Coordinates of C-alpha atoms and ligand atoms in Angstrom, one line a residue:
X7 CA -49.4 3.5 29.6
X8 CA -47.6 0.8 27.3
X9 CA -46.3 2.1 23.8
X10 CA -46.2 -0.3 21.5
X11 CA -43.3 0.2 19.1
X12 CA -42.2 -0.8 15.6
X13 CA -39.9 -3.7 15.0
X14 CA -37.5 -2.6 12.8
X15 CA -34.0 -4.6 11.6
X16 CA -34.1 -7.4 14.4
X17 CA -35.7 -5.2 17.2
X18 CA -37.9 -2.9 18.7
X19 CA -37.8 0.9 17.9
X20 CA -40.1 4.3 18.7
X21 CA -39.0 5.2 15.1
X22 CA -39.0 8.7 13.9
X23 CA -42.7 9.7 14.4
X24 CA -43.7 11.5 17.6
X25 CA -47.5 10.4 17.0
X26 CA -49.3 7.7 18.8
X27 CA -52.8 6.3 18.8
X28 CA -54.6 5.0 22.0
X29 CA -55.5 1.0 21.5
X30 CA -59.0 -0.1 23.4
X31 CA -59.9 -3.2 25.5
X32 CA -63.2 -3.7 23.7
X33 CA -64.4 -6.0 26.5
X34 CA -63.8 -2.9 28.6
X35 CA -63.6 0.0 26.2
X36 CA -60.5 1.3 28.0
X37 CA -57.8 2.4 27.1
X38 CA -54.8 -0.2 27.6
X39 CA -52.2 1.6 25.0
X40 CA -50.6 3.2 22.5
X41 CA -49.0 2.0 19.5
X42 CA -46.4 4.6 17.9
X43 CA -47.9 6.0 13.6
X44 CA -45.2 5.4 11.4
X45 CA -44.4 8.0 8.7
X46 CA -42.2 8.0 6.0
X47 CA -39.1 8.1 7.4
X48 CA -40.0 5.1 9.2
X49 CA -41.0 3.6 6.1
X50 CA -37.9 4.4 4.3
X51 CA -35.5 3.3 7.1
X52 CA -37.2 0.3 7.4
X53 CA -37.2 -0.5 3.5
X54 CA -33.7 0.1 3.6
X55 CA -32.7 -2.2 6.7
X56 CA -35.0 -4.9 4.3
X57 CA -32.8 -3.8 1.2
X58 CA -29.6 -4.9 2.7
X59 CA -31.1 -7.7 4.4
X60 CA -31.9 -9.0 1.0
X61 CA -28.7 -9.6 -0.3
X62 CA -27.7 -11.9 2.0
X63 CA -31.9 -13.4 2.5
X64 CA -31.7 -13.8 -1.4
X65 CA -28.6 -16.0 -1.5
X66 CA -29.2 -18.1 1.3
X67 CA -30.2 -21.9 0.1
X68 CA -33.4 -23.6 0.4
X69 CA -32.9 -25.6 2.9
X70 CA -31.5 -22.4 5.5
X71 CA -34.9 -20.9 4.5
X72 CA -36.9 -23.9 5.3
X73 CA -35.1 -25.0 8.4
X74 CA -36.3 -21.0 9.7
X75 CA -39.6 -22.1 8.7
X76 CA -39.5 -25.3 10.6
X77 CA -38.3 -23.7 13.7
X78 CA -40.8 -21.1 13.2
X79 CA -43.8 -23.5 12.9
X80 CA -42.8 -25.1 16.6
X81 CA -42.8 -21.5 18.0
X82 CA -45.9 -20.7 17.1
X83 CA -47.3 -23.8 18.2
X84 CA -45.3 -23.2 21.7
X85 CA -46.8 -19.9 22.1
X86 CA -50.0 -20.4 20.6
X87 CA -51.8 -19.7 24.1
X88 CA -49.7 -16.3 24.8
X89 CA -50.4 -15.3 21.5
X90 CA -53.9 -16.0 21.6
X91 CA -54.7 -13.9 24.9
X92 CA -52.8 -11.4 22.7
X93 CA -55.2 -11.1 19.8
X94 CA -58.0 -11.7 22.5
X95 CA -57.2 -8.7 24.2
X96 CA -57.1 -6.4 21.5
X97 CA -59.4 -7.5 19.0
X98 CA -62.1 -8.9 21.7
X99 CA -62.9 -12.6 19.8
X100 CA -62.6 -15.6 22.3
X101 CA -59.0 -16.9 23.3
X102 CA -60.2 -20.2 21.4
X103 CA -61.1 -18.3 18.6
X104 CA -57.8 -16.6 18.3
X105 CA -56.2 -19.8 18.6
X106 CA -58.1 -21.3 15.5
X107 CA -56.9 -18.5 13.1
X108 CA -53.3 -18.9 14.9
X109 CA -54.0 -22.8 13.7
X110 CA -55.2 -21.8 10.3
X111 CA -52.4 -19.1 9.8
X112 CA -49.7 -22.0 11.3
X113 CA -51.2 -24.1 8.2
X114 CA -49.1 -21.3 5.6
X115 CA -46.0 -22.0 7.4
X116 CA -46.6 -25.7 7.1
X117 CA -47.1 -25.2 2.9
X118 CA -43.7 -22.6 3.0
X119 CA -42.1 -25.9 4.9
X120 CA -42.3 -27.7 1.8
X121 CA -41.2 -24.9 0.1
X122 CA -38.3 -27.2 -2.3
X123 CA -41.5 -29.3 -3.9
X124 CA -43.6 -26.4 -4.8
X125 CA -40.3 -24.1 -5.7
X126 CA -39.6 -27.1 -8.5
X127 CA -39.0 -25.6 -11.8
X128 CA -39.2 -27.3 -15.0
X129 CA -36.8 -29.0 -17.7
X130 CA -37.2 -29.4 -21.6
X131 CA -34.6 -31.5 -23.1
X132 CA -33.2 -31.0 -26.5
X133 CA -35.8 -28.6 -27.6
X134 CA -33.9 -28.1 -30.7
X135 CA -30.6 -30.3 -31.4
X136 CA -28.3 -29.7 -28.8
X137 CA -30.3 -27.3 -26.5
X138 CA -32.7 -27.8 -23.7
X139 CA -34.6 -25.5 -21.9
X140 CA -35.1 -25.2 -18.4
X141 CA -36.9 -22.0 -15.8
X142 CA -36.8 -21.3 -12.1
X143 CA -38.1 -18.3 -9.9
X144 CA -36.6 -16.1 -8.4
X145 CA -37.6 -13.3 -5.5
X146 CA -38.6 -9.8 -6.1
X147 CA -37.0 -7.9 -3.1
X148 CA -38.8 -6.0 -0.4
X149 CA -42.3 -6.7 0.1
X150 CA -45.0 -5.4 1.8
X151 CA -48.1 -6.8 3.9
X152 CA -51.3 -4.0 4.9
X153 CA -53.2 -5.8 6.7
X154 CA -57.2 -5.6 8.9
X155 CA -57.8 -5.5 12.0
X156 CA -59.9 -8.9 11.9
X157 CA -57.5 -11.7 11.9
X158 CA -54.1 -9.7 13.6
X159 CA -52.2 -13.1 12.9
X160 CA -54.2 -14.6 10.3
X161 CA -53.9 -12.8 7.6
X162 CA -50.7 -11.7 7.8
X163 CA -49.3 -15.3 8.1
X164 CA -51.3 -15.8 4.7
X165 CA -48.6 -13.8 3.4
X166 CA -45.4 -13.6 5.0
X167 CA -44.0 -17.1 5.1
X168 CA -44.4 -17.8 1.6
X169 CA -42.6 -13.9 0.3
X170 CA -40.2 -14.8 3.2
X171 CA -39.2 -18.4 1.7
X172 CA -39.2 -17.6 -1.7
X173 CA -36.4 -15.8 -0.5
X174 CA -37.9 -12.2 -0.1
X175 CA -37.7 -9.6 2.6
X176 CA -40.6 -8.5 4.2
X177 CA -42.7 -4.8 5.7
X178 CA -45.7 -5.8 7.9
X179 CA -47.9 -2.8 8.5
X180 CA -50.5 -4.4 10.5
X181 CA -54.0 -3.1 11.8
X182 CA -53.4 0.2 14.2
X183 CA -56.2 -1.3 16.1
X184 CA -55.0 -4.7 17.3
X185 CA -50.8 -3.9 16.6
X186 CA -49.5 -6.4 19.4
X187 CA -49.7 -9.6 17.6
X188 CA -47.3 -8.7 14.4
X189 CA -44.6 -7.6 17.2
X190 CA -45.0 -10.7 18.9
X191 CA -44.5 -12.7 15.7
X192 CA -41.6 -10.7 14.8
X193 CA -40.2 -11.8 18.0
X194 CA -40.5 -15.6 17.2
X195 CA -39.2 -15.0 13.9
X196 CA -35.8 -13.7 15.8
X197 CA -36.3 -16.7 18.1
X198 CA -36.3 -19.0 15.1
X199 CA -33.4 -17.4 13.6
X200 CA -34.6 -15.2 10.9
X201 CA -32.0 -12.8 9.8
X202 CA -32.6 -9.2 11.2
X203 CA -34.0 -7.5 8.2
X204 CA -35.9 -9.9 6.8
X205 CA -39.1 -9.4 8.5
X206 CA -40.0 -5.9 9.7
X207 CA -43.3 -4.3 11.4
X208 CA -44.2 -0.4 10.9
X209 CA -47.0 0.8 12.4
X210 CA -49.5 3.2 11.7
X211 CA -52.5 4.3 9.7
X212 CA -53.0 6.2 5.8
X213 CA -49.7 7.7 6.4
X214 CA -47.6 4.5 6.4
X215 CA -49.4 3.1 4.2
X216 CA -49.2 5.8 1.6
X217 CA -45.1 5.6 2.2
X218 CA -45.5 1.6 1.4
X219 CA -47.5 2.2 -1.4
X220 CA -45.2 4.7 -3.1
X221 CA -41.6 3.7 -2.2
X222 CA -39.2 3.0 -4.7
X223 CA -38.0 0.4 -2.8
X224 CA -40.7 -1.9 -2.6
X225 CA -41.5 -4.3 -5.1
X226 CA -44.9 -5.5 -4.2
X227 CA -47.9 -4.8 -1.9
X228 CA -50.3 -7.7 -0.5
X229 CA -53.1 -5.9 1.0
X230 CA -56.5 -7.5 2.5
X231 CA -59.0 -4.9 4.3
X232 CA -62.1 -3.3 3.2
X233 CA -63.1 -3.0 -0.9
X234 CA -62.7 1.2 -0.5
X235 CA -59.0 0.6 0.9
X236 CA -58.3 -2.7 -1.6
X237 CA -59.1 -0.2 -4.5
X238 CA -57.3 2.6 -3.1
X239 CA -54.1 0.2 -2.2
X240 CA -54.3 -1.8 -6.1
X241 CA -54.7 1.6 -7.6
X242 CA -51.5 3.4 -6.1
X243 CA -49.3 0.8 -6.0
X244 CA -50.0 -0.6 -9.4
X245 CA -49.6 3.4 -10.6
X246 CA -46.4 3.2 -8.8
X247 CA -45.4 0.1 -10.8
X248 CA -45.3 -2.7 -8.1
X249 CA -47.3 -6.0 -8.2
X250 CA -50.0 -5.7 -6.4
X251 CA -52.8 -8.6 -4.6
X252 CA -55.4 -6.8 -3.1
X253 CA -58.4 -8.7 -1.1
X254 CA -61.8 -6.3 0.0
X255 CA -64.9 -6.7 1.9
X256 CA -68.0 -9.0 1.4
X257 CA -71.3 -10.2 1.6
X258 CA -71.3 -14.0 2.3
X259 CA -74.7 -16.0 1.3
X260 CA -75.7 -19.2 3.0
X261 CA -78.6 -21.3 0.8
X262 CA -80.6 -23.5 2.4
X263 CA -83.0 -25.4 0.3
X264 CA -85.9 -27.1 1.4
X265 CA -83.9 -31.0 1.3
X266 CA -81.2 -29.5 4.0
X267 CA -81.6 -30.4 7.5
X268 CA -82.7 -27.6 8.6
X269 CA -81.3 -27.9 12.1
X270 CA -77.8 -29.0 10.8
X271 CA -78.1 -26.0 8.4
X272 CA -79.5 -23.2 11.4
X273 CA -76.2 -24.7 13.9
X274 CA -73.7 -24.1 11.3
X275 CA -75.2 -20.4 9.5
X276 CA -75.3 -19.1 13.8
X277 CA -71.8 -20.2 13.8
X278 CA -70.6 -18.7 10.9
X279 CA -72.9 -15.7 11.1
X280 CA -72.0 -14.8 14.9
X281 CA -68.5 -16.0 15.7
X282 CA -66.1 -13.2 15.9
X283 CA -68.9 -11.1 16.1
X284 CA -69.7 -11.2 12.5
X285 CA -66.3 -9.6 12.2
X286 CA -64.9 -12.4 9.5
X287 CA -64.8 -11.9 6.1
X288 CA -66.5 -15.1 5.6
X289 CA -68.8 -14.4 8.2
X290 CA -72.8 -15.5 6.9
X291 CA -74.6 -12.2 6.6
X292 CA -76.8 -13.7 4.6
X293 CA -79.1 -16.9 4.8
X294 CA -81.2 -17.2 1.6
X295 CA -84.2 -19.4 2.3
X296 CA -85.9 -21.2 -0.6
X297 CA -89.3 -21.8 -0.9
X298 CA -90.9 -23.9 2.2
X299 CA -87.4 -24.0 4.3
X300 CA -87.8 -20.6 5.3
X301 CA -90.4 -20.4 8.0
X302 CA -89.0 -23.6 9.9
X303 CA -85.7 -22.1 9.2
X304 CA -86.4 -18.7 11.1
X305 CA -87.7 -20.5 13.8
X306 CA -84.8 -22.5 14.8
X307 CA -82.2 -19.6 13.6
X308 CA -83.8 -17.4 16.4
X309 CA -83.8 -19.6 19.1
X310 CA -80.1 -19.8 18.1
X311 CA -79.3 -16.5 18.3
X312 CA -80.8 -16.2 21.7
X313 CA -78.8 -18.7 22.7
X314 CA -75.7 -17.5 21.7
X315 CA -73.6 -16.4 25.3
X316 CA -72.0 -12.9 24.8
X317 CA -69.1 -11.5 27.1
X318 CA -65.6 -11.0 27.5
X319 CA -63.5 -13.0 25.0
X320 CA -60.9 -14.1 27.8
X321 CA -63.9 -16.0 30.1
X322 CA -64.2 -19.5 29.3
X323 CA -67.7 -20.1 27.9
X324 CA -67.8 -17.4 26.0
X325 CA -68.9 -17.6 22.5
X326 CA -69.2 -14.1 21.5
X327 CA -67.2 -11.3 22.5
X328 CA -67.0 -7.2 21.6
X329 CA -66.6 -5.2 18.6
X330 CA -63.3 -4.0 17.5
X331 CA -64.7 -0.3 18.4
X332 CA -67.3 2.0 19.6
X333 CA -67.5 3.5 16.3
X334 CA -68.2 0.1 15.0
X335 CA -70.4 -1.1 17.8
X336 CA -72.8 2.0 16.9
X337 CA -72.6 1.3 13.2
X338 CA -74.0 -2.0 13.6
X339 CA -77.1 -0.9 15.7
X340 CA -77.6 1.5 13.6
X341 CA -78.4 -0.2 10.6
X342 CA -80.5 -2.7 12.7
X343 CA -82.7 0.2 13.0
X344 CA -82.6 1.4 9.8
X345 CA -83.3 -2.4 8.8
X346 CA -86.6 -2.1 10.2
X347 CA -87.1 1.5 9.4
X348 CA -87.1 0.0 5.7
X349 CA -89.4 -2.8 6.2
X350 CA -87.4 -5.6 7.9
X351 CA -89.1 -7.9 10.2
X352 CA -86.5 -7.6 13.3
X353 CA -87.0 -11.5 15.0
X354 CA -83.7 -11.3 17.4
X355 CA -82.7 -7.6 17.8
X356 CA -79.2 -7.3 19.6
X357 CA -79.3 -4.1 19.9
X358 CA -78.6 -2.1 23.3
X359 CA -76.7 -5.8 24.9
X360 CA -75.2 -4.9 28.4
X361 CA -72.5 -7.4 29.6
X362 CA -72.5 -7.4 33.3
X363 CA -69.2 -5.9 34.8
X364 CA -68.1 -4.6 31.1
X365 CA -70.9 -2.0 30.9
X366 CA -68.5 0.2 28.5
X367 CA -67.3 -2.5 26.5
X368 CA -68.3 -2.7 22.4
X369 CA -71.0 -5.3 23.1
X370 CA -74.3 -5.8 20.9
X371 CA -76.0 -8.9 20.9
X372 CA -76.6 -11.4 17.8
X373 CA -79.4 -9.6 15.6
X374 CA -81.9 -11.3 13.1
X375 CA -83.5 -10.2 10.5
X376 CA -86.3 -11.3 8.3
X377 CA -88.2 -10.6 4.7
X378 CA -84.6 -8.5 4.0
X379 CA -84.3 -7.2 0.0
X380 CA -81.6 -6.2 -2.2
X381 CA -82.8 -2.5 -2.0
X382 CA -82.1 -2.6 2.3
X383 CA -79.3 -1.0 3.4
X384 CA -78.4 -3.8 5.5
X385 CA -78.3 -6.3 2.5
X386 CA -76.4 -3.5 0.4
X387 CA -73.4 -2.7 2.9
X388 CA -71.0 -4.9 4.6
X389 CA -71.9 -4.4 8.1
X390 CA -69.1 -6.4 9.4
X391 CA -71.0 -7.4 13.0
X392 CA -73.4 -10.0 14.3
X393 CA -76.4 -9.6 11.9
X394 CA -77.7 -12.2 9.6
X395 CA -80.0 -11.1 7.0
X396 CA -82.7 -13.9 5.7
X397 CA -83.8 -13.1 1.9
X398 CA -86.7 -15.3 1.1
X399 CA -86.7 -16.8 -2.7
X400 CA -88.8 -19.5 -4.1
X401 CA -85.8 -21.3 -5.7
X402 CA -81.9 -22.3 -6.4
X403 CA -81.8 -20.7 -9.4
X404 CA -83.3 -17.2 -8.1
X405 CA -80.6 -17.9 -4.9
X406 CA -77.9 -18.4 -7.4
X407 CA -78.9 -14.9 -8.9
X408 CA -79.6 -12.9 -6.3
X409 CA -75.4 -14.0 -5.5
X410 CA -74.5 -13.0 -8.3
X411 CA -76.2 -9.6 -8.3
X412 CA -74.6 -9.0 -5.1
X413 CA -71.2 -6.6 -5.8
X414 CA -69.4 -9.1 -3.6
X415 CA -68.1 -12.3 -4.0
X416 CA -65.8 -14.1 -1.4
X417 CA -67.5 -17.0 -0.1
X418 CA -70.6 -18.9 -0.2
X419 CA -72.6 -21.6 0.6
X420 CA -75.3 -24.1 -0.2
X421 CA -77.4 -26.6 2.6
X422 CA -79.0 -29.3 0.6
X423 CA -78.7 -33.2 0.1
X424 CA -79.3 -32.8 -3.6
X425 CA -76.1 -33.6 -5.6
X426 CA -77.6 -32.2 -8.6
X427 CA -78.5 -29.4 -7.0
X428 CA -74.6 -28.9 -5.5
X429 CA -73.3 -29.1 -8.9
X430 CA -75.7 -26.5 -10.4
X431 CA -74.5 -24.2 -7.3
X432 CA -71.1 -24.6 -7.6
X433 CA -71.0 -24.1 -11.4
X434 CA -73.4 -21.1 -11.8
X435 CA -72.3 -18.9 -8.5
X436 CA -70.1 -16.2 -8.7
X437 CA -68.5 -16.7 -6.5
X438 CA -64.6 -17.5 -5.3
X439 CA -64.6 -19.7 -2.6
X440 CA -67.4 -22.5 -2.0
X441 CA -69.2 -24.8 1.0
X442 CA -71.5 -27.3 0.1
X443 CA -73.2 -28.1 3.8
X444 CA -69.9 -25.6 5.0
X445 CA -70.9 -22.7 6.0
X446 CA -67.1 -20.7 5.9
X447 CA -65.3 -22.4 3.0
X448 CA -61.7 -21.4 3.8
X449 CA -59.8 -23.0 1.6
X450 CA -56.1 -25.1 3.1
X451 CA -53.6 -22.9 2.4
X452 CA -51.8 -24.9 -0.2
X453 CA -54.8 -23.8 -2.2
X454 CA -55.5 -20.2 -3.1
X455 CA -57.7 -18.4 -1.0
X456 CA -59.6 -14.9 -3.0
X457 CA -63.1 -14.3 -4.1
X458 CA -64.7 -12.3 -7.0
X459 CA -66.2 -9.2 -7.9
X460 CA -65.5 -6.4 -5.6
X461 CA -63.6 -9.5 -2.7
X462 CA -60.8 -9.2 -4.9
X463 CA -59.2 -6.2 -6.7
X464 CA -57.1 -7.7 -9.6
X465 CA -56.2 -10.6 -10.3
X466 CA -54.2 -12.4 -7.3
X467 CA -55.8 -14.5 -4.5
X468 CA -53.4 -15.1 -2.0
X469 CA -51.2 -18.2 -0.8
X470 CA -51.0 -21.3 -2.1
X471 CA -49.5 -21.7 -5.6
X472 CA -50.6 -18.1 -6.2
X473 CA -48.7 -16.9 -3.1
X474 CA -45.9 -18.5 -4.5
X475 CA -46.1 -17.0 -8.1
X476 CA -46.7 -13.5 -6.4
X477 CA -43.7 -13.5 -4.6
X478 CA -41.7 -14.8 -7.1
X479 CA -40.7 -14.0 -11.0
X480 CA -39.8 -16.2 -14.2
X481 CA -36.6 -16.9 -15.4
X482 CA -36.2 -19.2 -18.8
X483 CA -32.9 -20.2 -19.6
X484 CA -32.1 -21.7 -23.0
X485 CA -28.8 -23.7 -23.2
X486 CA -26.4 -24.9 -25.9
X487 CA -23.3 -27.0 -24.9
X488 CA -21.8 -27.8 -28.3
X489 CA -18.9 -29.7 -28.7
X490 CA -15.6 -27.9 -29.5
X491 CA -15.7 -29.4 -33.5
X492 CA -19.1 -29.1 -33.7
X493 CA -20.2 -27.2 -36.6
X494 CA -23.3 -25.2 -36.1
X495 CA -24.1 -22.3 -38.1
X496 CA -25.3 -18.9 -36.8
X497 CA -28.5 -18.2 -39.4
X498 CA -29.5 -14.2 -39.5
X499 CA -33.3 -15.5 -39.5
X500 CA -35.0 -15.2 -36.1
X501 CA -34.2 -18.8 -33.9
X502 CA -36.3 -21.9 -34.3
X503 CA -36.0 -25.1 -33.4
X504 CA -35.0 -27.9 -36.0
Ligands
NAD16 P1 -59.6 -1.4 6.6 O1 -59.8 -1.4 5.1 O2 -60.2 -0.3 7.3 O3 -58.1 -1.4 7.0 C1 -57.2 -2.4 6.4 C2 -55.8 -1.7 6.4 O4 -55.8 -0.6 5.6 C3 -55.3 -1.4 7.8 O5 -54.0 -1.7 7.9 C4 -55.5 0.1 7.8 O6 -54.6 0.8 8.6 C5 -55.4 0.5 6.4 N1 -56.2 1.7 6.0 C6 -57.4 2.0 6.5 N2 -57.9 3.2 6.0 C7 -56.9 3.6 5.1 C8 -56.8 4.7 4.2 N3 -57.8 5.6 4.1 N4 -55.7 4.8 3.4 C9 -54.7 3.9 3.5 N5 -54.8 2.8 4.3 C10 -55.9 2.6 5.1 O7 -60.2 -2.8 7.1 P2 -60.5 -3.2 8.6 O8 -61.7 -2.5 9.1 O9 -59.2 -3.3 9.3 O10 -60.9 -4.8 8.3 C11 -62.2 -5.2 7.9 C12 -62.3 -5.3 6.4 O11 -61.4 -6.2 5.9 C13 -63.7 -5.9 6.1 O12 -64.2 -5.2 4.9 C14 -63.4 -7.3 5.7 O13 -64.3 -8.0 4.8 C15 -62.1 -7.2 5.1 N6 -61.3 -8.5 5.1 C16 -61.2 -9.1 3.9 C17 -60.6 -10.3 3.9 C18 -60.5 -11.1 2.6 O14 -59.8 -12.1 2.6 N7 -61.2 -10.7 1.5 C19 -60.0 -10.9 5.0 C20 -60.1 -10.2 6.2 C21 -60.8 -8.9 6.2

């Protein structure tokens, strides 16, 4: 049986900790590893192989930092296939699908690339006579990265190559559950000549995570999981006086109102609702049908689902593979019957799926569910699989509240042809991240990507400008280059300028 180590200061180690955990096949639901649970120990040696690597990482100039970028960005698009079938085999999604969030995480590097434009500080001259003004940002230190099992590259390449070009070093503890991709990565990082040091993977589960969370060492914590852990994480970390960005769970409503076209509208809510499994965290769990859409709406969102082709994520064809887990897999069905214990119509029920040949593997089948309300346990909880709710409302502006009384606020999305009615969506939902006729708004990552509510615990979406002013801090520097005969006088009343 494989053991999947750490990488720790250029290179793979066991580490200190004698524990491992067994990593599935969900397409199977064997067994095909174990990945070692890192400690403190491992923690601490790793923050201290980061600490050193810092002093050199800290000093080196822009355009060393951005060349390892560059060389970086070519690896990943070299190995994009390898590390695809990677993720695919861990986390279940289709090899395609793995490659779009390698893509989408590959779009980070791309913004750390241009790292010298955003990196610009800015320059006041003569402020007061003789003496301008200018700032410029500098790193923190070691960093940190906690990261789901849902995008095992993604999200971690949301954070690490903008800490990492701003001149940080950086501690990935990724997902126990898919842990192969963040060695991987570590190994094109060598490849592209990253310093050993400088980015560093420790495995493991609450353990590791409660050593990152209250080391000394470590400056700040980016952490993206589920709202319980996100609270947890922003809580400790903060009380441990690091910066902290913290990104939770969701509830993702789609709007279709009576203009849309409907078919247009049905193709893009299965797609966002049931790719990945539902396993997205702007997955559609919700399609909110106003007034007369709804009936013509359900009709062509169930022949959708049925259409959808389930199986193993590595067989061409395949649009929709296993859960992450058995544990997972019975949670889902599970609330599909309590769903219609509490009064949902079920229309598609996905529940009991067997794939032929993968009999054991974490399948269920895309589930639908109609006349859902706020008080259902499956509108109340993420359920993070392939089940999309419908709520029925008679209009946008009882849509736009029933959003907002939803605890959750990461994405959205509104089918229409109505400008007006666009604008009213976009200005009234709260809500962080926004589709008008797109169902799974990501924003490009030289924007910010974070939502509201309970999506985001404090106040830091991630990358983009806001990746950049999270892993860096504010200098100011006043300056005053008088001339030797110049006479200026040194007042005792506090500076200002004349
Ligand atoms: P999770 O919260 O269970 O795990 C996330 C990380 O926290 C993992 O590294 C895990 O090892 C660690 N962790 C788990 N339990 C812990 C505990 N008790 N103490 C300390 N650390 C702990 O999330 P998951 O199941 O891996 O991922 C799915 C969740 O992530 C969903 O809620 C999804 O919406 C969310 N997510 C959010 C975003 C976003 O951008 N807002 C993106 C992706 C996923």
């Amino acid at each position: 049986m494989k053991t999947i180590p750490h990488w720790i200061n250029g290179s793979p180690t066991q580490g200190s900790a004698p524990s491992t955990q067994p990593v599935f096949d969900p397409a199977t639901g064997a067994e095909q590893a174990q990945v070692v649970l890192g400690g403190p120990a491992d923690v601490d040696t790793t923050v201290r192989a980061a600490s050193a690597a810092f002093e050199s990482w800290s000093e080196s100039s822009l355009s060393q930092r951005t060349q390892v970028m560059f060389a970086f960005r070519q690896l990943l698009v070299e190995h994009e296939e390898e590390l695809g079938r990677i993720i695919s085999a861990e986390h279940g999604k289709t090899i395609d699908d793995a490659r779009s969030e390698i893509t989408r995480g590959r779009e980070v590097v791309e913004f750390a690339c241009g790292l010298g434009d955003v990196l610009k500080g800015s320059f006041s001259d003569q402020v007061s006579r003789g003496v301008d003004v200018h700032d410029f940002r500098q790193p923190l230190g070691v960093v940190a990265g906690i990261t789901p099992f849902n995008f095992p590259a993604m999200v971690p390449l949301w954070m690490h190559p903008i800490a990492i070009a701003t001149g940080n070093t950086f501690i990935l503890k990724p997902s126990e559950r898919d842990p192969s991709a963040a060695n991987f990565v570590a190994d094109l990082y060598r490849k592209a000549g990253l310093p050993d040091g400088v980015f560093n993977v420790v495995h493991g589960g609450k353990d590791a995570v409660d050593a990152i969370l209250t080391h000394p060492g470590i400056e700040a914590v980016s952490f993206v999981g589920s709202t319980p852990i996100a609270k947890y994480v922003h809580e400790q970390a903060t009380s441990h006086g690091k910066r902290v960005q913290a990104l939770g769970g969701a509830k993702n409503h789609a709007v279709v109102l009576p203009d849309a076209d409907l078919e247009f509208a049905a193709n893009h809510i299965t797609a966002g609702a049931y790719g990945s499994a539902g396993e997205r965290c702007m997955a559609v769990s919700v399609a909110v049908a106003v007034g007369e859409a709804a009936d013509g709406l359900v009709e062509v969102l169930a022949r959708k689902a049925r259409e959808v082709k389930v199986g193993p994520g590595n067989v061409p064809g395949v649009e929709m593979g296993p859960l992450i887990t058995k544990v997972a897999q019975e949670r889902v069905e599970n609330a599909v019957a309590a769903a219609t214990e509490q009064g949902a119509t079920v229309v598609v029920d996905g529940r009991g799926l067997k794939v032929e040949g993968h009999e054991d593997g974490f399948f269920t089948g895309p589930s639908l569910l109609d006349h859902v309300t706020a008080e259902m346990d499956a509108y109340r909880h993420e359920l993070f699989g392939p089940v999309l709710a419908i709520v029925r409302v008679d209009t946008l502006d009882e849509a736009i509240a029933v959003i907002n009384a939803n605890p959750y606020g990461n994405g959205t999305a509104l089918f229409t042809a109505s400008g007006e009615a666009a604008r009213r969506f976009q200005r009234n939902v709260k809500v962080g991240m926004i589709g008008v006729n797109v169902p799974v708004p990501v924003p490009m990552s030289y924007y910010s990507f974070g939502g509201w509510k309970d999506s985001l615990i404090g106040d830091s979406p991630i990358h983009g400008p806001e990746g950049i002013r999270f892993s860096t801090r504010p200098k100011v520097v006043t300056t005053r280059w008088p001339q030797r005969a110049q006479q200026v006088t040194a007042g005792f009343d506090f500076p200002t300028s004349n």
